[in-house]
PDB file of C-alpha atoms and ligand atoms in Angstrom:
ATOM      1  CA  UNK A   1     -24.423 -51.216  65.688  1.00 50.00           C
ATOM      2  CA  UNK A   2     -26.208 -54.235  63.980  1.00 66.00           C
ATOM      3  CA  UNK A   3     -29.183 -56.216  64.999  1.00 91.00           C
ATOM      4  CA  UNK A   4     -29.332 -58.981  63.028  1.00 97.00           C
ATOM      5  CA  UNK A   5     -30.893 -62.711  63.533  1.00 98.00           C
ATOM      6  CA  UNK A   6     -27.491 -63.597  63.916  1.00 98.00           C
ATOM      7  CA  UNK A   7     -26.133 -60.990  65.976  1.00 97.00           C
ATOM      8  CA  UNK A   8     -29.298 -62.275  68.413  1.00 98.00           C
ATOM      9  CA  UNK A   9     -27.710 -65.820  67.908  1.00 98.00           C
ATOM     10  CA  UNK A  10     -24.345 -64.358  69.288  1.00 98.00           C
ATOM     11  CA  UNK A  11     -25.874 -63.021  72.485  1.00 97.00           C
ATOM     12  CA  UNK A  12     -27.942 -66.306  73.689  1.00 97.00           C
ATOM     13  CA  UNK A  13     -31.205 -64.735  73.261  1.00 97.00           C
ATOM     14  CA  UNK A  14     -31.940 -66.594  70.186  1.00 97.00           C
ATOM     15  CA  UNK A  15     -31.349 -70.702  70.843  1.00 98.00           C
ATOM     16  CA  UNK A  16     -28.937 -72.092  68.210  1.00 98.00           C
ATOM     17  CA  UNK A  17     -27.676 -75.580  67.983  1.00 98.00           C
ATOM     18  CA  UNK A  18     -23.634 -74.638  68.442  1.00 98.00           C
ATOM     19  CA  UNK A  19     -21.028 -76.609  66.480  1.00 98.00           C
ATOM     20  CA  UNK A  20     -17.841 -75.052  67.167  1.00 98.00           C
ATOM     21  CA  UNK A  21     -17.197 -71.652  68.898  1.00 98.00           C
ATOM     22  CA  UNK A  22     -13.872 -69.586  69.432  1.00 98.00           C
ATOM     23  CA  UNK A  23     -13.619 -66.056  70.754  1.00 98.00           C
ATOM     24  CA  UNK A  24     -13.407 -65.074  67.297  1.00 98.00           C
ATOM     25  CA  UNK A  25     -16.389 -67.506  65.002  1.00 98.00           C
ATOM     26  CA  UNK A  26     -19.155 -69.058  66.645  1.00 98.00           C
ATOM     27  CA  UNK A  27     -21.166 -71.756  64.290  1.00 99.00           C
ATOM     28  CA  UNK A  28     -24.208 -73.224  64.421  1.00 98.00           C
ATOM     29  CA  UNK A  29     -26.927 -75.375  62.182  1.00 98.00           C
ATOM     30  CA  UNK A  30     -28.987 -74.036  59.815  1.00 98.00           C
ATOM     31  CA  UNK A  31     -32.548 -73.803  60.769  1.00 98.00           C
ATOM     32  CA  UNK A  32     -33.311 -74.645  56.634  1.00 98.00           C
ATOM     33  CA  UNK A  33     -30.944 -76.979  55.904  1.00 98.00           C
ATOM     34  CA  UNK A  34     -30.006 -77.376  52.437  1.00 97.00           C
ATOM     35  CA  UNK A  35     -28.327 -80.862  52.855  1.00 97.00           C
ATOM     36  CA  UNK A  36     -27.712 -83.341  55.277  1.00 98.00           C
ATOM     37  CA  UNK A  37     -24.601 -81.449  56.594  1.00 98.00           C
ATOM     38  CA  UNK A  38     -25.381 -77.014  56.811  1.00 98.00           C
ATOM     39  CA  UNK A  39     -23.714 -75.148  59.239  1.00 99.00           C
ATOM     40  CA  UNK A  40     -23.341 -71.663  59.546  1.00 99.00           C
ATOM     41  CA  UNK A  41     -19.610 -70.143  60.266  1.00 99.00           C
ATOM     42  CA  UNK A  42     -20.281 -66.105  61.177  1.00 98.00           C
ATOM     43  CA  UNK A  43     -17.448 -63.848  63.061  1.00 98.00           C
ATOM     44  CA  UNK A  44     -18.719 -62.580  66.336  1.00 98.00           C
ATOM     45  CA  UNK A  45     -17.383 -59.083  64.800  1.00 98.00           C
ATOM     46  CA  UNK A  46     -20.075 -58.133  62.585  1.00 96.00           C
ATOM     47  CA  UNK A  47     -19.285 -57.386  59.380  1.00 98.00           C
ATOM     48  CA  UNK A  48     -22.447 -56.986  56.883  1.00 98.00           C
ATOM     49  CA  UNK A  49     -21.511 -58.362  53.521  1.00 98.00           C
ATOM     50  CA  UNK A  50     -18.570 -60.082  52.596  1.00 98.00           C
ATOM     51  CA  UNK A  51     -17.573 -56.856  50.412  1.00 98.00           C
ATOM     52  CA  UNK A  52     -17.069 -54.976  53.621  1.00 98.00           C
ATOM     53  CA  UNK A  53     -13.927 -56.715  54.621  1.00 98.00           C
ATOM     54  CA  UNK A  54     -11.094 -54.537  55.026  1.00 98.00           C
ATOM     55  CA  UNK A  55      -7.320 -54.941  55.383  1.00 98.00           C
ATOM     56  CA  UNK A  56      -7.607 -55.496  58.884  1.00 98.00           C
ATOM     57  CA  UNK A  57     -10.042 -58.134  58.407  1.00 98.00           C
ATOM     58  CA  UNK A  58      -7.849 -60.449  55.894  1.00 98.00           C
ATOM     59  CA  UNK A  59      -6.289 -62.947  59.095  1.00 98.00           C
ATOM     60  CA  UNK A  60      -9.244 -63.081  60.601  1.00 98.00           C
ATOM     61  CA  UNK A  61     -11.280 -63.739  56.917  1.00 98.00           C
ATOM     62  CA  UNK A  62      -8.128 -65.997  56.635  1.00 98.00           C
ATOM     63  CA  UNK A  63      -8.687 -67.969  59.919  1.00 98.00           C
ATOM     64  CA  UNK A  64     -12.624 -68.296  59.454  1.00 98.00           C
ATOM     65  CA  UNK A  65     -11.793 -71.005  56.622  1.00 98.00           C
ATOM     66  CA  UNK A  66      -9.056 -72.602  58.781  1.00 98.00           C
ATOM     67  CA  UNK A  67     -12.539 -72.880  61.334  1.00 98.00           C
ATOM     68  CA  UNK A  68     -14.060 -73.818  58.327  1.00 99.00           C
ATOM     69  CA  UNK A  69     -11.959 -76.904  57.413  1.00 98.00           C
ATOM     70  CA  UNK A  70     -11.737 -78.329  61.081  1.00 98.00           C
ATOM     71  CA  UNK A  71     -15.427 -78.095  60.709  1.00 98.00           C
ATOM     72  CA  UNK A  72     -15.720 -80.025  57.712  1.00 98.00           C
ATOM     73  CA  UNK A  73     -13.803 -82.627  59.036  1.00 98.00           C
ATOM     74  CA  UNK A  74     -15.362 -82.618  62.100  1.00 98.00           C
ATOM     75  CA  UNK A  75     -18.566 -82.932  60.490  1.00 98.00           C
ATOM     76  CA  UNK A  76     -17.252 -85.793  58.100  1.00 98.00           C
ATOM     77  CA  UNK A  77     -18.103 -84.153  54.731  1.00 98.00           C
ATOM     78  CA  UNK A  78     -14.390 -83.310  54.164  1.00 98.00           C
ATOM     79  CA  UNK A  79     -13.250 -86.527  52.550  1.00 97.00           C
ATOM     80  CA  UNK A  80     -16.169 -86.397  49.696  1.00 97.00           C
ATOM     81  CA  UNK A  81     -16.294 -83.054  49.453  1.00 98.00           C
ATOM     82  CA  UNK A  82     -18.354 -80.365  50.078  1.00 98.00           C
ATOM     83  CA  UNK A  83     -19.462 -76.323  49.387  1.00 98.00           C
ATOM     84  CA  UNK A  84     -18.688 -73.605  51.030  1.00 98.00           C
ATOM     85  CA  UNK A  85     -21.082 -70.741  50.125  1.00 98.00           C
ATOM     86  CA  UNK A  86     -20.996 -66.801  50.846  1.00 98.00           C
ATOM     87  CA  UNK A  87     -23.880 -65.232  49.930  1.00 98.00           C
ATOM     88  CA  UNK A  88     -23.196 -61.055  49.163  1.00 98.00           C
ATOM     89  CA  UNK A  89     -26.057 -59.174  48.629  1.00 98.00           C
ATOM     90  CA  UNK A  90     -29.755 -59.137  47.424  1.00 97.00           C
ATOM     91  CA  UNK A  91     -28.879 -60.235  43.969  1.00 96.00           C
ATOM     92  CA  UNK A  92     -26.873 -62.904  45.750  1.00 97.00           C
ATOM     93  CA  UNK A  93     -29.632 -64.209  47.817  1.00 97.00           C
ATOM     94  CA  UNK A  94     -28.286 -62.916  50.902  1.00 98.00           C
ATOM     95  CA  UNK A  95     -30.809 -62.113  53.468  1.00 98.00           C
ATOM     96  CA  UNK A  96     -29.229 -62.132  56.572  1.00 98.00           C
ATOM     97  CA  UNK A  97     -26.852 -59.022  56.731  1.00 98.00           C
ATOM     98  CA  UNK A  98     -24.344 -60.456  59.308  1.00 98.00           C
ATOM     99  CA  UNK A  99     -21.171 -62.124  57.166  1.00 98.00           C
ATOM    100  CA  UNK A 100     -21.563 -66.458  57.267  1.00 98.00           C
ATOM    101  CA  UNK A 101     -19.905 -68.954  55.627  1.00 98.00           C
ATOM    102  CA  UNK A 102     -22.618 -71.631  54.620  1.00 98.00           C
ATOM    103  CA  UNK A 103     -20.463 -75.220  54.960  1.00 98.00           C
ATOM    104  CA  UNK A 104     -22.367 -77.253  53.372  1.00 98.00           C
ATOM    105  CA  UNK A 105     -22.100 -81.212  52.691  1.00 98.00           C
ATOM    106  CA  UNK A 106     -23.075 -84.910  53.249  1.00 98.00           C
ATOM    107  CA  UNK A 107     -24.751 -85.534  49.123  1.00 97.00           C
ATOM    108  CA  UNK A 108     -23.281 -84.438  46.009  1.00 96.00           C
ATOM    109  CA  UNK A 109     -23.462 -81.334  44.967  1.00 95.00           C
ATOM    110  CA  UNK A 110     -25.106 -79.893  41.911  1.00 93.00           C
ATOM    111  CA  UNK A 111     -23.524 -77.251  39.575  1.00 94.00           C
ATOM    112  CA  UNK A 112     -24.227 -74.541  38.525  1.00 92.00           C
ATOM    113  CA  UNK A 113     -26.309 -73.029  40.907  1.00 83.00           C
ATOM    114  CA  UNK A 114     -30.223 -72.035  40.541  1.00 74.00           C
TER     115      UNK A 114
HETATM  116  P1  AMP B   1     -28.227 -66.195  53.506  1.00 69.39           P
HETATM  117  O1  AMP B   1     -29.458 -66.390  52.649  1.00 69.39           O
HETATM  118  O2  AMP B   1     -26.943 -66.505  52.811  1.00 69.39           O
HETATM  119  O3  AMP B   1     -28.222 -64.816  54.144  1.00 69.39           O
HETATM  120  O4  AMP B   1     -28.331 -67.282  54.649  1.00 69.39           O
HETATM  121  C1  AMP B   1     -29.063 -67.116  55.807  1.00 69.39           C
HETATM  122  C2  AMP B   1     -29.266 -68.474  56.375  1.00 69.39           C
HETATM  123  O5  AMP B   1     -29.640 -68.336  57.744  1.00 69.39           O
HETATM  124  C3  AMP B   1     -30.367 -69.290  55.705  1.00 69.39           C
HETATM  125  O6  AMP B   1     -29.811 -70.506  55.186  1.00 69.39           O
HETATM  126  C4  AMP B   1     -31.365 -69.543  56.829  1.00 69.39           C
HETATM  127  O7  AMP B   1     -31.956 -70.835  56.761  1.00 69.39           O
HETATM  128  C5  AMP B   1     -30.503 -69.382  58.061  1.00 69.39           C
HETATM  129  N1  AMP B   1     -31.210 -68.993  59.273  1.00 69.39           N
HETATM  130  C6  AMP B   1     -32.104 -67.981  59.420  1.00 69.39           C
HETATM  131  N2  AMP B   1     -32.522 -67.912  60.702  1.00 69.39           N
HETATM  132  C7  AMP B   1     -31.871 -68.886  61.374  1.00 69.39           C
HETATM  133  C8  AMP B   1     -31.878 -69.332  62.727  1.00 69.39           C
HETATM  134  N3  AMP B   1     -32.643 -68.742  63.670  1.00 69.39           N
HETATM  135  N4  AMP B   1     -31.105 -70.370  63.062  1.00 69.39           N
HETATM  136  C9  AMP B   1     -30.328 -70.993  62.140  1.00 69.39           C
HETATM  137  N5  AMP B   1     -30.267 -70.613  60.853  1.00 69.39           N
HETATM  138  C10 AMP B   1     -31.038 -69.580  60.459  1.00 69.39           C
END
């Protein structure tokens, strides 16, 4: 249905450095990170865009940022603070077309966004 870098992730035949994985989210490091702390959160269902999300997606939308937050604490960032980002389309600077959660810490963040 979709081959995506990240749907390639999901299957093992292209290495990712895991950080937490569930039968429902696996997540991983970002090959570019933005900041000390960038890890990628992505269902193993695979929804394109965050826009596709329907009704029947809206516990398991709702669990990926329970994931999220254990993450971010695992990680250490949660105390400070940190940025969760979900890129949506071309305009949005998406480029990979399976849904992540960017979780994104360990400096301070700048806002607004370039
Ligand atoms: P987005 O621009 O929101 O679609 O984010 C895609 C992210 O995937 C970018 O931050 C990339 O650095 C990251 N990325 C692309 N390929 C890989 C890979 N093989 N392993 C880890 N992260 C990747």
């Amino acid at each position: 249905m979709s081959d995506t870098i990240f749907s390639r992730i999901l299957s093992g035949e292209i290495p990712s450095t895991c950080v937490y994985s569930d039968d429902e989210f696996y997540a991983f490091r970002d090959i570019n990170p933005a900041a000390p702390t960038h890890v990628l959160l992505i269902p193993r269902k695979p929804i394109p865009k965050i826009t596709d999300i329907t009704e029947a997606d809206a516990a398991l939308i709702g669990r990926m940022f329970l994931v999220a937050n254990k993450i971010a604490t695992k990680e250490g960032i949660a105390e400070k603070g940190f940025r969760y980002v979900i890129n949506c389309g071309e305009w949005g600077g998406q480029t990979v077309f399976h849904l992540h959660l960017h979780i994104i810490g360990g400096r301070p963040m700048s806002w607004p966004p370039g």
